[in-house]
Amino acid sequence: MRLTILAGYLGAGKTTWLRHQRHIGNFVPAHVIVNEAAGIPVDDALLTGAQVLAGGCCCCAGKEAFRTALHQRADLSSRGMPQDVVIETSGLADPASILEMIRTDPLLRHHFTLEPTTVLVDALHARDQLMSDALARRQITVADRIILTKVDQASRSDIQLLLGLLQRLAPMARIEGSHMGEPYPLPSASAFVGDLPDTANDPLPQAHTLHMPADMNWTAFGVWLSALLHARGRDIMRVKGVIRTPAGRLLVQTVRGIVQKPEVIPKTSHAIDNHLVFIGRGYDTDRLEQSFRKFARL
Ligand SMILES: [Zn+2]
């Protein structure tokens, strides 16, 4: 069975890209595993039919759960039901750790061949992330295939500089552009000049879940979230969750301080309502709770 590791920083657009690929017949048929580092599965709302592994990143805390899931696929294969596997990793995952797990597990090595490790990169934010975050760089250095997303929103010169940086980090990788899952032409790279910073001592990203009351005042919540992102937008890397509002169940997410347009999700999705996951670093989760409770008058 072929195994594809799909990685990329928080908000790079992995789910959108994979969903489109499957729509046009790539990675079909395949068993899709979606890994959420936080405890609440949300992406399954958008990628139906996927197996969700939540509550631990599959490169570290959730590694054994992922190994078990792959052993189950190997078992099915032994009984005559092989199926390719695509793992959509959490944004916090270091693909090198997953590759290592597969290479060193005799059963997995026997049953799976690794497809090119595919890493999605957000053209708008990646240069900033790559210069400041060792994890973002580790994801790139193991990529065989890099897919730039949101290229339509970035300037040509920014893309050229990003391409130079990516080529420096992953000289062997194939780099492609993508817009809503479709191929998108890329300009030529500008050579990267200078040194990469040493960020070995960066605090590691952490996830925290806020539980919201059913009678939440959504206007007040909106004000609180905006104020939070305004003040700590660089530390709060991602906010994601499903909230139940008079307008229906809405998938709310932010990427690097930008609140994305809420998406109405199907009733059948088993994402848990009114839980909002915050992923960030360098902030105190108690203070986040206190601030939220004060605002929501809990
Ligand atoms: Zn991990």
PDB file of C-alpha atoms and ligand atoms in Angstrom:
ATOM      1  CA  MET A   1       0.000   0.000   0.000  1.00  0.00           C
ATOM      2  CA  ARG A   2       1.173   3.483  -0.744  1.00  0.00           C
ATOM      3  CA  LEU A   3       1.367   5.873   2.180  1.00  0.00           C
ATOM      4  CA  THR A   4       1.341   9.619   1.623  1.00  0.00           C
ATOM      5  CA  ILE A   5       2.258  11.990   4.415  1.00  0.00           C
ATOM      6  CA  LEU A   6       0.593  15.359   3.985  1.00  0.00           C
ATOM      7  CA  ALA A   7       2.092  17.931   6.303  1.00  0.00           C
ATOM      8  CA  GLY A   8       2.233  21.678   6.638  1.00  0.00           C
ATOM      9  CA  TYR A   9       2.009  24.437   9.138  1.00  0.00           C
ATOM     10  CA  LEU A  10      -1.237  25.427  10.815  1.00  0.00           C
ATOM     11  CA  GLY A  11      -3.586  27.002   8.322  1.00  0.00           C
ATOM     12  CA  ALA A  12      -1.587  26.051   5.223  1.00  0.00           C
ATOM     13  CA  GLY A  13      -4.741  24.661   3.606  1.00  0.00           C
ATOM     14  CA  LYS A  14      -4.097  20.908   3.819  1.00  0.00           C
ATOM     15  CA  THR A  15      -7.760  19.920   4.101  1.00  0.00           C
ATOM     16  CA  THR A  16      -8.881  22.143   1.213  1.00  0.00           C
ATOM     17  CA  TRP A  17      -6.118  20.836  -1.020  1.00  0.00           C
ATOM     18  CA  LEU A  18      -6.703  17.179  -0.190  1.00  0.00           C
ATOM     19  CA  ARG A  19     -10.452  17.539  -0.579  1.00  0.00           C
ATOM     20  CA  HIS A  20      -9.947  18.994  -4.051  1.00  0.00           C
ATOM     21  CA  GLN A  21      -7.404  16.336  -5.019  1.00  0.00           C
ATOM     22  CA  ARG A  22      -9.869  13.611  -4.118  1.00  0.00           C
ATOM     23  CA  HIS A  23     -12.614  15.432  -5.975  1.00  0.00           C
ATOM     24  CA  ILE A  24     -10.542  15.285  -9.184  1.00  0.00           C
ATOM     25  CA  GLY A  25      -9.569  11.667  -8.657  1.00  0.00           C
ATOM     26  CA  ASN A  26      -6.186  11.802  -6.935  1.00  0.00           C
ATOM     27  CA  PHE A  27      -5.697   9.771  -3.731  1.00  0.00           C
ATOM     28  CA  VAL A  28      -8.788   7.785  -4.697  1.00  0.00           C
ATOM     29  CA  PRO A  29      -9.409   5.170  -3.569  1.00  0.00           C
ATOM     30  CA  ALA A  30      -7.498   5.731  -0.378  1.00  0.00           C
ATOM     31  CA  HIS A  31      -8.081   5.555   3.325  1.00  0.00           C
ATOM     32  CA  VAL A  32      -7.673   9.086   4.707  1.00  0.00           C
ATOM     33  CA  ILE A  33      -6.544   9.613   8.276  1.00  0.00           C
ATOM     34  CA  VAL A  34      -6.858  13.119   9.696  1.00  0.00           C
ATOM     35  CA  ASN A  35      -4.820  13.870  12.774  1.00  0.00           C
ATOM     36  CA  GLU A  36      -5.825  16.663  15.137  1.00  0.00           C
ATOM     37  CA  ALA A  37      -3.358  17.547  17.871  1.00  0.00           C
ATOM     38  CA  ALA A  38      -6.135  18.974  20.008  1.00  0.00           C
ATOM     39  CA  GLY A  39      -8.823  16.841  21.576  1.00  0.00           C
ATOM     40  CA  ILE A  40     -11.667  17.969  19.384  1.00  0.00           C
ATOM     41  CA  PRO A  41     -11.970  16.675  15.823  1.00  0.00           C
ATOM     42  CA  VAL A  42     -13.099  19.486  13.578  1.00  0.00           C
ATOM     43  CA  ASP A  43     -11.627  18.828  10.147  1.00  0.00           C
ATOM     44  CA  ASP A  44     -13.763  15.728   9.704  1.00  0.00           C
ATOM     45  CA  ALA A  45     -16.625  18.152   9.250  1.00  0.00           C
ATOM     46  CA  LEU A  46     -15.025  19.072   5.961  1.00  0.00           C
ATOM     47  CA  LEU A  47     -13.438  15.809   4.905  1.00  0.00           C
ATOM     48  CA  THR A  48     -16.147  13.222   5.190  1.00  0.00           C
ATOM     49  CA  GLY A  49     -15.241   9.582   5.238  1.00  0.00           C
ATOM     50  CA  ALA A  50     -11.900  10.181   6.927  1.00  0.00           C
ATOM     51  CA  GLN A  51     -10.713   8.407  10.026  1.00  0.00           C
ATOM     52  CA  VAL A  52     -10.025  11.015  12.682  1.00  0.00           C
ATOM     53  CA  LEU A  53      -7.241  10.599  15.207  1.00  0.00           C
ATOM     54  CA  ALA A  54      -7.664  13.394  17.716  1.00  0.00           C
ATOM     55  CA  GLY A  55      -6.131  14.242  21.053  1.00  0.00           C
ATOM     56  CA  GLY A  56      -2.450  13.981  20.224  1.00  0.00           C
ATOM     57  CA  CYS A  57      -0.154  14.852  17.367  1.00  0.00           C
ATOM     58  CA  CYS A  58       0.825  11.712  15.449  1.00  0.00           C
ATOM     59  CA  CYS A  59       4.501  12.646  15.406  1.00  0.00           C
ATOM     60  CA  CYS A  60       4.718  12.689  19.216  1.00  0.00           C
ATOM     61  CA  ALA A  61       1.876  12.352  21.769  1.00  0.00           C
ATOM     62  CA  GLY A  62      -0.425  10.525  19.329  1.00  0.00           C
ATOM     63  CA  LYS A  63       2.267   8.406  17.697  1.00  0.00           C
ATOM     64  CA  GLU A  64       1.149   5.067  19.132  1.00  0.00           C
ATOM     65  CA  ALA A  65      -2.484   5.691  18.158  1.00  0.00           C
ATOM     66  CA  PHE A  66      -1.301   6.361  14.625  1.00  0.00           C
ATOM     67  CA  ARG A  67       0.889   3.242  14.644  1.00  0.00           C
ATOM     68  CA  THR A  68      -2.142   1.190  15.754  1.00  0.00           C
ATOM     69  CA  ALA A  69      -4.269   2.681  12.965  1.00  0.00           C
ATOM     70  CA  LEU A  70      -1.618   1.708  10.406  1.00  0.00           C
ATOM     71  CA  HIS A  71      -1.275  -1.793  11.871  1.00  0.00           C
ATOM     72  CA  GLN A  72      -5.030  -2.179  11.387  1.00  0.00           C
ATOM     73  CA  ARG A  73      -4.623  -1.191   7.723  1.00  0.00           C
ATOM     74  CA  ALA A  74      -1.798  -3.725   7.391  1.00  0.00           C
ATOM     75  CA  ASP A  75      -4.055  -6.371   8.917  1.00  0.00           C
ATOM     76  CA  LEU A  76      -6.827  -5.584   6.415  1.00  0.00           C
ATOM     77  CA  SER A  77      -4.263  -5.813   3.623  1.00  0.00           C
ATOM     78  CA  SER A  78      -3.148  -9.249   4.823  1.00  0.00           C
ATOM     79  CA  ARG A  79      -6.777 -10.320   4.559  1.00  0.00           C
ATOM     80  CA  GLY A  80      -6.943  -9.203   0.943  1.00  0.00           C
ATOM     81  CA  MET A  81      -8.219  -5.665   1.439  1.00  0.00           C
ATOM     82  CA  PRO A  82      -5.267  -3.367   0.739  1.00  0.00           C
ATOM     83  CA  GLN A  83      -5.930   0.330   0.384  1.00  0.00           C
ATOM     84  CA  ASP A  84      -3.570   3.259  -0.004  1.00  0.00           C
ATOM     85  CA  VAL A  85      -3.384   5.583   2.990  1.00  0.00           C
ATOM     86  CA  VAL A  86      -3.100   9.359   3.193  1.00  0.00           C
ATOM     87  CA  ILE A  87      -2.332  10.894   6.566  1.00  0.00           C
ATOM     88  CA  GLU A  88      -3.167  14.564   6.981  1.00  0.00           C
ATOM     89  CA  THR A  89      -0.952  15.464   9.903  1.00  0.00           C
ATOM     90  CA  SER A  90      -1.693  18.121  12.468  1.00  0.00           C
ATOM     91  CA  GLY A  91      -0.056  21.460  11.811  1.00  0.00           C
ATOM     92  CA  LEU A  92       2.287  20.776  14.716  1.00  0.00           C
ATOM     93  CA  ALA A  93       3.712  17.585  13.251  1.00  0.00           C
ATOM     94  CA  ASP A  94       7.306  17.030  12.273  1.00  0.00           C
ATOM     95  CA  PRO A  95       7.054  14.592   9.327  1.00  0.00           C
ATOM     96  CA  ALA A  96      10.589  13.324  10.011  1.00  0.00           C
ATOM     97  CA  SER A  97       9.354  11.663  13.189  1.00  0.00           C
ATOM     98  CA  ILE A  98       6.556   9.895  11.277  1.00  0.00           C
ATOM     99  CA  LEU A  99       8.931   8.759   8.530  1.00  0.00           C
ATOM    100  CA  GLU A 100      11.250   7.380  11.205  1.00  0.00           C
ATOM    101  CA  MET A 101       8.403   5.465  12.829  1.00  0.00           C
ATOM    102  CA  ILE A 102       7.476   3.790   9.540  1.00  0.00           C
ATOM    103  CA  ARG A 103      11.054   2.983   8.616  1.00  0.00           C
ATOM    104  CA  THR A 104      11.779   1.367  11.976  1.00  0.00           C
ATOM    105  CA  ASP A 105       8.554  -0.655  12.318  1.00  0.00           C
ATOM    106  CA  PRO A 106       9.068  -4.005  10.499  1.00  0.00           C
ATOM    107  CA  LEU A 107       5.337  -4.563   9.925  1.00  0.00           C
ATOM    108  CA  LEU A 108       4.772  -1.091   8.518  1.00  0.00           C
ATOM    109  CA  ARG A 109       7.931  -1.239   6.433  1.00  0.00           C
ATOM    110  CA  HIS A 110       6.706  -4.490   4.939  1.00  0.00           C
ATOM    111  CA  HIS A 111       3.222  -3.243   4.090  1.00  0.00           C
ATOM    112  CA  PHE A 112       3.740   0.378   3.086  1.00  0.00           C
ATOM    113  CA  THR A 113       5.795   2.178   0.476  1.00  0.00           C
ATOM    114  CA  LEU A 114       6.247   5.855   1.108  1.00  0.00           C
ATOM    115  CA  GLU A 115       5.020   8.284  -1.491  1.00  0.00           C
ATOM    116  CA  PRO A 116       6.726  11.693  -1.774  1.00  0.00           C
ATOM    117  CA  THR A 117       6.280  13.572   1.511  1.00  0.00           C
ATOM    118  CA  THR A 118       4.046  16.475   0.592  1.00  0.00           C
ATOM    119  CA  VAL A 119       4.190  19.715   2.552  1.00  0.00           C
ATOM    120  CA  LEU A 120       1.747  22.551   2.037  1.00  0.00           C
ATOM    121  CA  VAL A 121       3.041  26.072   2.475  1.00  0.00           C
ATOM    122  CA  ASP A 122       0.980  29.218   2.861  1.00  0.00           C
ATOM    123  CA  ALA A 123       2.507  31.760   0.449  1.00  0.00           C
ATOM    124  CA  LEU A 124       1.249  34.677   2.547  1.00  0.00           C
ATOM    125  CA  HIS A 125       2.757  33.716   5.889  1.00  0.00           C
ATOM    126  CA  ALA A 126       5.426  31.112   5.255  1.00  0.00           C
ATOM    127  CA  ARG A 127       8.473  33.367   4.983  1.00  0.00           C
ATOM    128  CA  ASP A 128       7.684  34.871   8.366  1.00  0.00           C
ATOM    129  CA  GLN A 129       7.053  31.404   9.844  1.00  0.00           C
ATOM    130  CA  LEU A 130      10.193  29.912   8.324  1.00  0.00           C
ATOM    131  CA  MET A 131      12.361  32.721   9.654  1.00  0.00           C
ATOM    132  CA  SER A 132      10.939  32.473  13.169  1.00  0.00           C
ATOM    133  CA  ASP A 133      10.011  28.843  13.734  1.00  0.00           C
ATOM    134  CA  ALA A 134      12.234  25.782  13.695  1.00  0.00           C
ATOM    135  CA  LEU A 135       9.220  23.474  13.310  1.00  0.00           C
ATOM    136  CA  ALA A 136       8.169  25.187  10.077  1.00  0.00           C
ATOM    137  CA  ARG A 137      11.715  24.703   8.762  1.00  0.00           C
ATOM    138  CA  ARG A 138      11.848  21.044   9.810  1.00  0.00           C
ATOM    139  CA  GLN A 139       8.667  20.387   7.848  1.00  0.00           C
ATOM    140  CA  ILE A 140      10.243  21.879   4.720  1.00  0.00           C
ATOM    141  CA  THR A 141      13.582  20.116   5.012  1.00  0.00           C
ATOM    142  CA  VAL A 142      11.946  16.665   4.749  1.00  0.00           C
ATOM    143  CA  ALA A 143       9.566  17.594   1.916  1.00  0.00           C
ATOM    144  CA  ASP A 144       9.831  15.854  -1.456  1.00  0.00           C
ATOM    145  CA  ARG A 145       6.986  17.898  -2.836  1.00  0.00           C
ATOM    146  CA  ILE A 146       6.094  21.419  -1.687  1.00  0.00           C
ATOM    147  CA  ILE A 147       2.781  22.977  -2.601  1.00  0.00           C
ATOM    148  CA  LEU A 148       2.397  26.724  -2.247  1.00  0.00           C
ATOM    149  CA  THR A 149      -1.142  27.726  -1.391  1.00  0.00           C
ATOM    150  CA  LYS A 150      -2.752  31.181  -1.404  1.00  0.00           C
ATOM    151  CA  VAL A 151      -0.383  32.207  -4.208  1.00  0.00           C
ATOM    152  CA  ASP A 152      -3.100  34.402  -5.711  1.00  0.00           C
ATOM    153  CA  GLN A 153      -3.032  36.549  -2.575  1.00  0.00           C
ATOM    154  CA  ALA A 154       0.732  37.075  -2.306  1.00  0.00           C
ATOM    155  CA  SER A 155       2.781  39.538  -4.351  1.00  0.00           C
ATOM    156  CA  ARG A 156       5.070  38.227  -7.074  1.00  0.00           C
ATOM    157  CA  SER A 157       8.203  39.484  -5.298  1.00  0.00           C
ATOM    158  CA  ASP A 158       7.132  37.896  -2.003  1.00  0.00           C
ATOM    159  CA  ILE A 159       6.619  34.575  -3.763  1.00  0.00           C
ATOM    160  CA  GLN A 160      10.029  34.868  -5.422  1.00  0.00           C
ATOM    161  CA  LEU A 161      11.720  35.488  -2.063  1.00  0.00           C
ATOM    162  CA  LEU A 162       9.795  32.608  -0.482  1.00  0.00           C
ATOM    163  CA  LEU A 163      10.826  30.287  -3.323  1.00  0.00           C
ATOM    164  CA  GLY A 164      14.479  31.237  -2.744  1.00  0.00           C
ATOM    165  CA  LEU A 165      14.153  30.380   0.926  1.00  0.00           C
ATOM    166  CA  LEU A 166      12.363  27.087   0.199  1.00  0.00           C
ATOM    167  CA  GLN A 167      15.014  26.065  -2.330  1.00  0.00           C
ATOM    168  CA  ARG A 168      17.676  26.810   0.258  1.00  0.00           C
ATOM    169  CA  LEU A 169      15.932  24.617   2.857  1.00  0.00           C
ATOM    170  CA  ALA A 170      14.896  21.806   0.505  1.00  0.00           C
ATOM    171  CA  PRO A 171      17.063  21.906  -2.628  1.00  0.00           C
ATOM    172  CA  MET A 172      15.721  18.582  -3.921  1.00  0.00           C
ATOM    173  CA  ALA A 173      12.027  19.248  -3.460  1.00  0.00           C
ATOM    174  CA  ARG A 174       9.629  19.832  -6.327  1.00  0.00           C
ATOM    175  CA  ILE A 175       7.732  23.090  -5.734  1.00  0.00           C
ATOM    176  CA  GLU A 176       4.280  23.684  -7.209  1.00  0.00           C
ATOM    177  CA  GLY A 177       1.700  26.433  -6.848  1.00  0.00           C
ATOM    178  CA  SER A 178      -1.929  25.804  -6.018  1.00  0.00           C
ATOM    179  CA  HIS A 179      -5.070  27.896  -5.905  1.00  0.00           C
ATOM    180  CA  MET A 180      -8.110  26.197  -4.354  1.00  0.00           C
ATOM    181  CA  GLY A 181      -6.468  22.874  -5.150  1.00  0.00           C
ATOM    182  CA  GLU A 182      -5.811  23.663  -8.824  1.00  0.00           C
ATOM    183  CA  PRO A 183      -2.261  24.069 -10.226  1.00  0.00           C
ATOM    184  CA  TYR A 184      -1.150  27.709 -10.290  1.00  0.00           C
ATOM    185  CA  PRO A 185       1.939  29.043 -12.142  1.00  0.00           C
ATOM    186  CA  LEU A 186       4.866  30.237 -10.043  1.00  0.00           C
ATOM    187  CA  PRO A 187       7.469  32.898 -10.893  1.00  0.00           C
ATOM    188  CA  SER A 188      11.201  32.122 -10.783  1.00  0.00           C
ATOM    189  CA  ALA A 189      12.930  32.208  -7.396  1.00  0.00           C
ATOM    190  CA  SER A 190      14.996  35.056  -6.013  1.00  0.00           C
ATOM    191  CA  ALA A 191      18.170  33.769  -4.375  1.00  0.00           C
ATOM    192  CA  PHE A 192      18.005  33.687  -0.583  1.00  0.00           C
ATOM    193  CA  VAL A 193      20.642  35.902   0.959  1.00  0.00           C
ATOM    194  CA  GLY A 194      21.762  35.758   4.578  1.00  0.00           C
ATOM    195  CA  ASP A 195      21.556  33.299   7.442  1.00  0.00           C
ATOM    196  CA  LEU A 196      18.631  31.469   8.949  1.00  0.00           C
ATOM    197  CA  PRO A 197      18.049  32.333  12.603  1.00  0.00           C
ATOM    198  CA  ASP A 198      18.739  29.846  15.366  1.00  0.00           C
ATOM    199  CA  THR A 199      15.394  29.238  17.015  1.00  0.00           C
ATOM    200  CA  ALA A 200      16.264  26.039  18.872  1.00  0.00           C
ATOM    201  CA  ASN A 201      14.948  27.551  22.104  1.00  0.00           C
ATOM    202  CA  ASP A 202      11.527  28.531  20.795  1.00  0.00           C
ATOM    203  CA  PRO A 203       8.687  27.536  23.112  1.00  0.00           C
ATOM    204  CA  LEU A 204       6.786  24.606  21.608  1.00  0.00           C
ATOM    205  CA  PRO A 205       3.235  25.172  20.382  1.00  0.00           C
ATOM    206  CA  GLN A 206       0.481  24.235  22.838  1.00  0.00           C
ATOM    207  CA  ALA A 207      -3.227  23.569  22.400  1.00  0.00           C
ATOM    208  CA  HIS A 208      -5.984  24.720  24.750  1.00  0.00           C
ATOM    209  CA  THR A 209      -9.739  24.179  24.499  1.00  0.00           C
ATOM    210  CA  LEU A 210     -12.285  26.758  25.654  1.00  0.00           C
ATOM    211  CA  HIS A 211     -15.719  25.401  26.474  1.00  0.00           C
ATOM    212  CA  MET A 212     -18.407  27.916  25.674  1.00  0.00           C
ATOM    213  CA  PRO A 213     -21.817  28.082  27.324  1.00  0.00           C
ATOM    214  CA  ALA A 214     -24.860  27.369  25.152  1.00  0.00           C
ATOM    215  CA  ASP A 215     -26.264  30.847  25.860  1.00  0.00           C
ATOM    216  CA  MET A 216     -23.049  32.587  24.855  1.00  0.00           C
ATOM    217  CA  ASN A 217     -23.447  36.174  23.715  1.00  0.00           C
ATOM    218  CA  TRP A 218     -21.863  35.869  20.274  1.00  0.00           C
ATOM    219  CA  THR A 219     -21.483  39.597  19.797  1.00  0.00           C
ATOM    220  CA  ALA A 220     -19.477  39.838  23.006  1.00  0.00           C
ATOM    221  CA  PHE A 221     -17.512  36.769  21.957  1.00  0.00           C
ATOM    222  CA  GLY A 222     -16.675  38.372  18.609  1.00  0.00           C
ATOM    223  CA  VAL A 223     -15.390  41.478  20.358  1.00  0.00           C
ATOM    224  CA  TRP A 224     -13.313  39.389  22.755  1.00  0.00           C
ATOM    225  CA  LEU A 225     -11.782  37.275  19.964  1.00  0.00           C
ATOM    226  CA  SER A 226     -10.932  40.346  17.894  1.00  0.00           C
ATOM    227  CA  ALA A 227      -9.341  42.051  20.884  1.00  0.00           C
ATOM    228  CA  LEU A 228      -7.356  38.913  21.701  1.00  0.00           C
ATOM    229  CA  LEU A 229      -6.087  38.498  18.160  1.00  0.00           C
ATOM    230  CA  HIS A 230      -5.257  42.167  17.974  1.00  0.00           C
ATOM    231  CA  ALA A 231      -3.185  41.967  21.149  1.00  0.00           C
ATOM    232  CA  ARG A 232      -1.668  38.488  20.755  1.00  0.00           C
ATOM    233  CA  GLY A 233      -2.102  37.653  17.067  1.00  0.00           C
ATOM    234  CA  ARG A 234       1.454  36.413  16.706  1.00  0.00           C
ATOM    235  CA  ASP A 235       1.246  34.046  19.681  1.00  0.00           C
ATOM    236  CA  ILE A 236      -2.214  32.672  18.896  1.00  0.00           C
ATOM    237  CA  MET A 237      -1.355  30.720  15.785  1.00  0.00           C
ATOM    238  CA  ARG A 238      -4.744  29.172  15.242  1.00  0.00           C
ATOM    239  CA  VAL A 239      -8.267  29.246  16.638  1.00  0.00           C
ATOM    240  CA  LYS A 240     -10.690  26.621  15.432  1.00  0.00           C
ATOM    241  CA  GLY A 241     -14.009  25.197  16.491  1.00  0.00           C
ATOM    242  CA  VAL A 242     -17.681  24.713  15.769  1.00  0.00           C
ATOM    243  CA  ILE A 243     -20.102  27.109  17.433  1.00  0.00           C
ATOM    244  CA  ARG A 244     -23.863  26.766  17.534  1.00  0.00           C
ATOM    245  CA  THR A 245     -25.452  30.093  16.655  1.00  0.00           C
ATOM    246  CA  PRO A 246     -28.970  31.163  15.676  1.00  0.00           C
ATOM    247  CA  ALA A 247     -27.654  31.046  12.071  1.00  0.00           C
ATOM    248  CA  GLY A 248     -26.695  27.367  12.366  1.00  0.00           C
ATOM    249  CA  ARG A 249     -23.513  25.462  13.199  1.00  0.00           C
ATOM    250  CA  LEU A 250     -20.570  27.534  12.093  1.00  0.00           C
ATOM    251  CA  LEU A 251     -16.978  26.444  11.657  1.00  0.00           C
ATOM    252  CA  VAL A 252     -14.913  29.319  13.009  1.00  0.00           C
ATOM    253  CA  GLN A 253     -11.216  29.509  12.344  1.00  0.00           C
ATOM    254  CA  THR A 254      -8.446  32.039  12.378  1.00  0.00           C
ATOM    255  CA  VAL A 255      -4.997  31.863  10.903  1.00  0.00           C
ATOM    256  CA  ARG A 256      -2.304  34.170  12.213  1.00  0.00           C
ATOM    257  CA  GLY A 257      -4.656  36.782  13.536  1.00  0.00           C
ATOM    258  CA  ILE A 258      -7.049  36.718  10.579  1.00  0.00           C
ATOM    259  CA  VAL A 259     -10.576  35.458  11.202  1.00  0.00           C
ATOM    260  CA  GLN A 260     -11.687  33.433   8.191  1.00  0.00           C
ATOM    261  CA  LYS A 261     -15.233  33.663   6.909  1.00  0.00           C
ATOM    262  CA  PRO A 262     -17.305  31.266   9.067  1.00  0.00           C
ATOM    263  CA  GLU A 263     -18.492  28.219   7.141  1.00  0.00           C
ATOM    264  CA  VAL A 264     -21.859  26.554   7.823  1.00  0.00           C
ATOM    265  CA  ILE A 265     -21.219  22.875   8.459  1.00  0.00           C
ATOM    266  CA  PRO A 266     -23.550  19.925   7.900  1.00  0.00           C
ATOM    267  CA  LYS A 267     -25.737  18.664  10.715  1.00  0.00           C
ATOM    268  CA  THR A 268     -24.258  15.189  10.250  1.00  0.00           C
ATOM    269  CA  SER A 269     -20.762  16.282  11.252  1.00  0.00           C
ATOM    270  CA  HIS A 270     -19.837  14.901  14.643  1.00  0.00           C
ATOM    271  CA  ALA A 271     -17.620  17.789  15.616  1.00  0.00           C
ATOM    272  CA  ILE A 272     -18.467  18.862  19.156  1.00  0.00           C
ATOM    273  CA  ASP A 273     -20.304  22.161  19.367  1.00  0.00           C
ATOM    274  CA  ASN A 274     -19.154  25.169  21.356  1.00  0.00           C
ATOM    275  CA  HIS A 275     -15.605  23.995  21.923  1.00  0.00           C
ATOM    276  CA  LEU A 276     -12.967  26.317  20.569  1.00  0.00           C
ATOM    277  CA  VAL A 277      -9.383  25.128  20.289  1.00  0.00           C
ATOM    278  CA  PHE A 278      -6.575  27.656  20.628  1.00  0.00           C
ATOM    279  CA  ILE A 279      -3.155  26.716  19.339  1.00  0.00           C
ATOM    280  CA  GLY A 280      -0.321  29.035  20.121  1.00  0.00           C
ATOM    281  CA  ARG A 281       2.756  29.445  22.188  1.00  0.00           C
ATOM    282  CA  GLY A 282       4.255  31.649  24.807  1.00  0.00           C
ATOM    283  CA  TYR A 283       0.910  32.392  26.445  1.00  0.00           C
ATOM    284  CA  ASP A 284      -0.577  31.355  29.775  1.00  0.00           C
ATOM    285  CA  THR A 285      -3.676  29.181  29.349  1.00  0.00           C
ATOM    286  CA  ASP A 286      -5.035  30.255  32.770  1.00  0.00           C
ATOM    287  CA  ARG A 287      -4.912  33.862  31.691  1.00  0.00           C
ATOM    288  CA  LEU A 288      -6.674  33.009  28.449  1.00  0.00           C
ATOM    289  CA  GLU A 289      -9.459  31.303  30.453  1.00  0.00           C
ATOM    290  CA  GLN A 290      -9.703  34.242  32.878  1.00  0.00           C
ATOM    291  CA  SER A 291      -9.929  36.759  30.076  1.00  0.00           C
ATOM    292  CA  PHE A 292     -12.624  34.727  28.321  1.00  0.00           C
ATOM    293  CA  ARG A 293     -14.664  34.199  31.509  1.00  0.00           C
ATOM    294  CA  LYS A 294     -14.481  37.861  32.398  1.00  0.00           C
ATOM    295  CA  PHE A 295     -15.750  38.818  28.972  1.00  0.00           C
ATOM    296  CA  ALA A 296     -18.444  36.151  28.840  1.00  0.00           C
ATOM    297  CA  ARG A 297     -19.406  36.990  32.475  1.00  0.00           C
ATOM    298  CA  LEU A 298     -19.143  33.357  33.502  1.00  0.00           C
TER     299      LEU A 298
HETATM  300 ZN    ZN B   1       3.949  15.874  17.121  1.00  0.00          ZN
END
